[in-house]
Amino acid sequence: MPTLHTYDYAVIRVVPRVEREEFINVGVIVSCPGARHLEAAIEIDPVRLHAFAPALDQEALQPWLDAIVAICRGDASAGPIAQLPARARFHFLTAKRSSVVQMSSTHVGRTADPAGVVEHLMTRMVRVPE
């Protein structure tokens, strides 16, 4: 029987008008300390995002989303936060913010395949069902 690891995840959201608290899901972050796995995945549907927030500058948004992925990977180009331990990076990224890019509350689960969880959550929480 495969070893099950506890993981935490949060959904990455774009909140164009923070005061309205309306959002569109664009990605997920999964932290699985037992498997030493921290990963962020982001997929933006530009047509859907434009329909939701026509005034939003999607080009200006992209570097912020790219930074989330870089911090999760521990890329030196992402600055000193990316050099922290994986768990500290996860908590930094999922902290509550009043900004255009926000995270959901964190949720917990168990899995033998953390990378598979990322794909599952992207399908369930981010991608539009066909």
PDB file of C-alpha atoms in Angstrom:
ATOM      1  CA  MET A   1       0.000   0.000   0.000  1.00  0.00           C
ATOM      2  CA  PRO A   2       1.453   3.402  -0.970  1.00  0.00           C
ATOM      3  CA  THR A   3       2.388   5.886   1.719  1.00  0.00           C
ATOM      4  CA  LEU A   4      -0.205   8.615   2.110  1.00  0.00           C
ATOM      5  CA  HIS A   5       1.093  12.116   2.778  1.00  0.00           C
ATOM      6  CA  THR A   6      -0.877  15.017   4.207  1.00  0.00           C
ATOM      7  CA  TYR A   7      -0.963  18.054   1.938  1.00  0.00           C
ATOM      8  CA  ASP A   8      -2.321  21.589   2.090  1.00  0.00           C
ATOM      9  CA  TYR A   9      -3.591  23.532  -0.878  1.00  0.00           C
ATOM     10  CA  ALA A  10      -4.989  26.919  -1.746  1.00  0.00           C
ATOM     11  CA  VAL A  11      -6.647  28.198  -4.896  1.00  0.00           C
ATOM     12  CA  ILE A  12      -5.041  31.200  -6.605  1.00  0.00           C
ATOM     13  CA  ARG A  13      -7.638  33.819  -7.466  1.00  0.00           C
ATOM     14  CA  VAL A  14      -7.736  37.000  -9.493  1.00  0.00           C
ATOM     15  CA  VAL A  15      -9.877  39.622  -7.756  1.00  0.00           C
ATOM     16  CA  PRO A  16     -10.113  42.580 -10.170  1.00  0.00           C
ATOM     17  CA  ARG A  17     -12.112  44.811  -7.820  1.00  0.00           C
ATOM     18  CA  VAL A  18     -11.084  43.918  -4.303  1.00  0.00           C
ATOM     19  CA  GLU A  19     -13.956  45.852  -2.740  1.00  0.00           C
ATOM     20  CA  ARG A  20     -16.485  43.621  -4.559  1.00  0.00           C
ATOM     21  CA  GLU A  21     -14.788  40.360  -3.504  1.00  0.00           C
ATOM     22  CA  GLU A  22     -15.611  38.739  -6.851  1.00  0.00           C
ATOM     23  CA  PHE A  23     -12.955  36.436  -8.236  1.00  0.00           C
ATOM     24  CA  ILE A  24     -11.966  33.945 -10.891  1.00  0.00           C
ATOM     25  CA  ASN A  25      -9.797  30.921 -10.073  1.00  0.00           C
ATOM     26  CA  VAL A  26      -6.548  30.826 -12.054  1.00  0.00           C
ATOM     27  CA  GLY A  27      -4.367  28.292 -10.263  1.00  0.00           C
ATOM     28  CA  VAL A  28      -3.481  26.226  -7.208  1.00  0.00           C
ATOM     29  CA  ILE A  29      -0.617  25.853  -4.740  1.00  0.00           C
ATOM     30  CA  VAL A  30       0.015  22.460  -3.140  1.00  0.00           C
ATOM     31  CA  SER A  31       2.372  21.887  -0.205  1.00  0.00           C
ATOM     32  CA  CYS A  32       3.160  18.320   0.838  1.00  0.00           C
ATOM     33  CA  PRO A  33       5.969  18.431   3.425  1.00  0.00           C
ATOM     34  CA  GLY A  34       6.142  14.637   3.840  1.00  0.00           C
ATOM     35  CA  ALA A  35       6.939  14.247   0.147  1.00  0.00           C
ATOM     36  CA  ARG A  36       9.024  17.447   0.040  1.00  0.00           C
ATOM     37  CA  HIS A  37       6.719  18.798  -2.626  1.00  0.00           C
ATOM     38  CA  LEU A  38       5.717  22.428  -3.173  1.00  0.00           C
ATOM     39  CA  GLU A  39       4.165  23.328  -6.504  1.00  0.00           C
ATOM     40  CA  ALA A  40       2.057  26.054  -8.042  1.00  0.00           C
ATOM     41  CA  ALA A  41       0.211  25.713 -11.327  1.00  0.00           C
ATOM     42  CA  ILE A  42      -1.484  28.573 -13.131  1.00  0.00           C
ATOM     43  CA  GLU A  43      -3.685  28.596 -16.220  1.00  0.00           C
ATOM     44  CA  ILE A  44      -5.395  31.736 -17.398  1.00  0.00           C
ATOM     45  CA  ASP A  45      -8.175  31.611 -19.939  1.00  0.00           C
ATOM     46  CA  PRO A  46      -7.706  35.118 -21.393  1.00  0.00           C
ATOM     47  CA  VAL A  47     -11.142  35.213 -23.032  1.00  0.00           C
ATOM     48  CA  ARG A  48     -12.881  34.182 -19.811  1.00  0.00           C
ATOM     49  CA  LEU A  49     -10.822  36.615 -17.724  1.00  0.00           C
ATOM     50  CA  HIS A  50     -11.559  39.457 -20.148  1.00  0.00           C
ATOM     51  CA  ALA A  51     -15.294  38.681 -20.022  1.00  0.00           C
ATOM     52  CA  PHE A  52     -15.110  38.735 -16.216  1.00  0.00           C
ATOM     53  CA  ALA A  53     -12.936  41.855 -15.940  1.00  0.00           C
ATOM     54  CA  PRO A  54     -12.646  43.786 -19.216  1.00  0.00           C
ATOM     55  CA  ALA A  55     -10.654  46.638 -17.636  1.00  0.00           C
ATOM     56  CA  LEU A  56      -8.035  44.346 -16.073  1.00  0.00           C
ATOM     57  CA  ASP A  57      -4.562  44.623 -17.610  1.00  0.00           C
ATOM     58  CA  GLN A  58      -3.725  40.945 -18.103  1.00  0.00           C
ATOM     59  CA  GLU A  59      -0.153  41.717 -19.170  1.00  0.00           C
ATOM     60  CA  ALA A  60       0.479  43.529 -15.872  1.00  0.00           C
ATOM     61  CA  LEU A  61      -1.024  40.593 -13.965  1.00  0.00           C
ATOM     62  CA  GLN A  62       1.219  37.916 -15.486  1.00  0.00           C
ATOM     63  CA  PRO A  63       4.472  38.815 -13.639  1.00  0.00           C
ATOM     64  CA  TRP A  64       2.681  38.519 -10.285  1.00  0.00           C
ATOM     65  CA  LEU A  65       1.427  35.052 -11.174  1.00  0.00           C
ATOM     66  CA  ASP A  66       4.829  34.033 -12.545  1.00  0.00           C
ATOM     67  CA  ALA A  67       6.392  35.108  -9.234  1.00  0.00           C
ATOM     68  CA  ILE A  68       4.158  32.661  -7.341  1.00  0.00           C
ATOM     69  CA  VAL A  69       5.415  29.773  -9.471  1.00  0.00           C
ATOM     70  CA  ALA A  70       9.040  30.940  -9.131  1.00  0.00           C
ATOM     71  CA  ILE A  71       8.770  31.247  -5.341  1.00  0.00           C
ATOM     72  CA  CYS A  72       7.334  27.725  -5.115  1.00  0.00           C
ATOM     73  CA  ARG A  73      10.223  26.393  -7.202  1.00  0.00           C
ATOM     74  CA  GLY A  74      12.751  28.214  -5.040  1.00  0.00           C
ATOM     75  CA  ASP A  75      14.152  30.127  -8.028  1.00  0.00           C
ATOM     76  CA  ALA A  76      16.845  32.567  -6.894  1.00  0.00           C
ATOM     77  CA  SER A  77      15.425  35.115  -9.353  1.00  0.00           C
ATOM     78  CA  ALA A  78      12.293  35.328  -7.168  1.00  0.00           C
ATOM     79  CA  GLY A  79      14.222  37.035  -4.377  1.00  0.00           C
ATOM     80  CA  PRO A  80      14.869  36.195  -0.731  1.00  0.00           C
ATOM     81  CA  ILE A  81      11.406  34.706  -0.121  1.00  0.00           C
ATOM     82  CA  ALA A  82      12.238  31.941  -2.611  1.00  0.00           C
ATOM     83  CA  GLN A  83      15.208  30.937  -0.440  1.00  0.00           C
ATOM     84  CA  LEU A  84      13.055  30.193   2.620  1.00  0.00           C
ATOM     85  CA  PRO A  85      12.129  26.596   3.496  1.00  0.00           C
ATOM     86  CA  ALA A  86       9.249  25.241   1.396  1.00  0.00           C
ATOM     87  CA  ARG A  87       6.718  25.384   4.217  1.00  0.00           C
ATOM     88  CA  ALA A  88       7.550  29.035   4.952  1.00  0.00           C
ATOM     89  CA  ARG A  89       7.159  29.874   1.242  1.00  0.00           C
ATOM     90  CA  PHE A  90       3.731  28.198   1.213  1.00  0.00           C
ATOM     91  CA  HIS A  91       2.590  30.183   4.247  1.00  0.00           C
ATOM     92  CA  PHE A  92       3.962  33.431   2.791  1.00  0.00           C
ATOM     93  CA  LEU A  93       2.118  32.859  -0.481  1.00  0.00           C
ATOM     94  CA  THR A  94      -1.172  31.869   1.143  1.00  0.00           C
ATOM     95  CA  ALA A  95      -1.298  34.744   3.650  1.00  0.00           C
ATOM     96  CA  LYS A  96      -4.405  36.926   3.379  1.00  0.00           C
ATOM     97  CA  ARG A  97      -3.966  39.982   1.176  1.00  0.00           C
ATOM     98  CA  SER A  98      -6.096  42.779  -0.137  1.00  0.00           C
ATOM     99  CA  SER A  99      -4.760  42.706  -3.686  1.00  0.00           C
ATOM    100  CA  VAL A 100      -5.731  41.653  -7.188  1.00  0.00           C
ATOM    101  CA  VAL A 101      -4.051  38.260  -6.684  1.00  0.00           C
ATOM    102  CA  GLN A 102      -5.380  36.445  -3.609  1.00  0.00           C
ATOM    103  CA  MET A 103      -5.464  32.921  -2.228  1.00  0.00           C
ATOM    104  CA  SER A 104      -8.398  30.947  -0.918  1.00  0.00           C
ATOM    105  CA  SER A 105      -8.342  29.587   2.582  1.00  0.00           C
ATOM    106  CA  THR A 106      -6.036  26.602   2.869  1.00  0.00           C
ATOM    107  CA  HIS A 107      -7.506  23.122   2.760  1.00  0.00           C
ATOM    108  CA  VAL A 108      -6.036  19.752   3.678  1.00  0.00           C
ATOM    109  CA  GLY A 109      -6.016  16.293   2.139  1.00  0.00           C
ATOM    110  CA  ARG A 110      -4.021  13.065   1.912  1.00  0.00           C
ATOM    111  CA  THR A 111      -2.357  11.583  -1.139  1.00  0.00           C
ATOM    112  CA  ALA A 112       0.348   9.248  -2.370  1.00  0.00           C
ATOM    113  CA  ASP A 113       0.850  11.466  -5.440  1.00  0.00           C
ATOM    114  CA  PRO A 114       1.286  15.213  -4.720  1.00  0.00           C
ATOM    115  CA  ALA A 115       1.896  16.067  -8.390  1.00  0.00           C
ATOM    116  CA  GLY A 116      -1.324  14.257  -9.272  1.00  0.00           C
ATOM    117  CA  VAL A 117      -3.157  16.378  -6.701  1.00  0.00           C
ATOM    118  CA  VAL A 118      -2.032  19.521  -8.518  1.00  0.00           C
ATOM    119  CA  GLU A 119      -3.498  18.232 -11.783  1.00  0.00           C
ATOM    120  CA  HIS A 120      -6.696  17.054 -10.057  1.00  0.00           C
ATOM    121  CA  LEU A 121      -7.218  20.434  -8.369  1.00  0.00           C
ATOM    122  CA  MET A 122      -6.552  22.320 -11.596  1.00  0.00           C
ATOM    123  CA  THR A 123      -9.221  20.250 -13.333  1.00  0.00           C
ATOM    124  CA  ARG A 124     -11.699  20.555 -10.483  1.00  0.00           C
ATOM    125  CA  MET A 125     -11.135  24.142  -9.341  1.00  0.00           C
ATOM    126  CA  VAL A 126      -9.671  26.125 -12.247  1.00  0.00           C
ATOM    127  CA  ARG A 127     -10.478  24.702 -15.661  1.00  0.00           C
ATOM    128  CA  VAL A 128     -13.923  25.210 -17.123  1.00  0.00           C
ATOM    129  CA  PRO A 129     -15.733  21.857 -17.468  1.00  0.00           C
ATOM    130  CA  GLU A 130     -16.320  20.832 -21.052  1.00  0.00           C
TER     131      GLU A 130
END
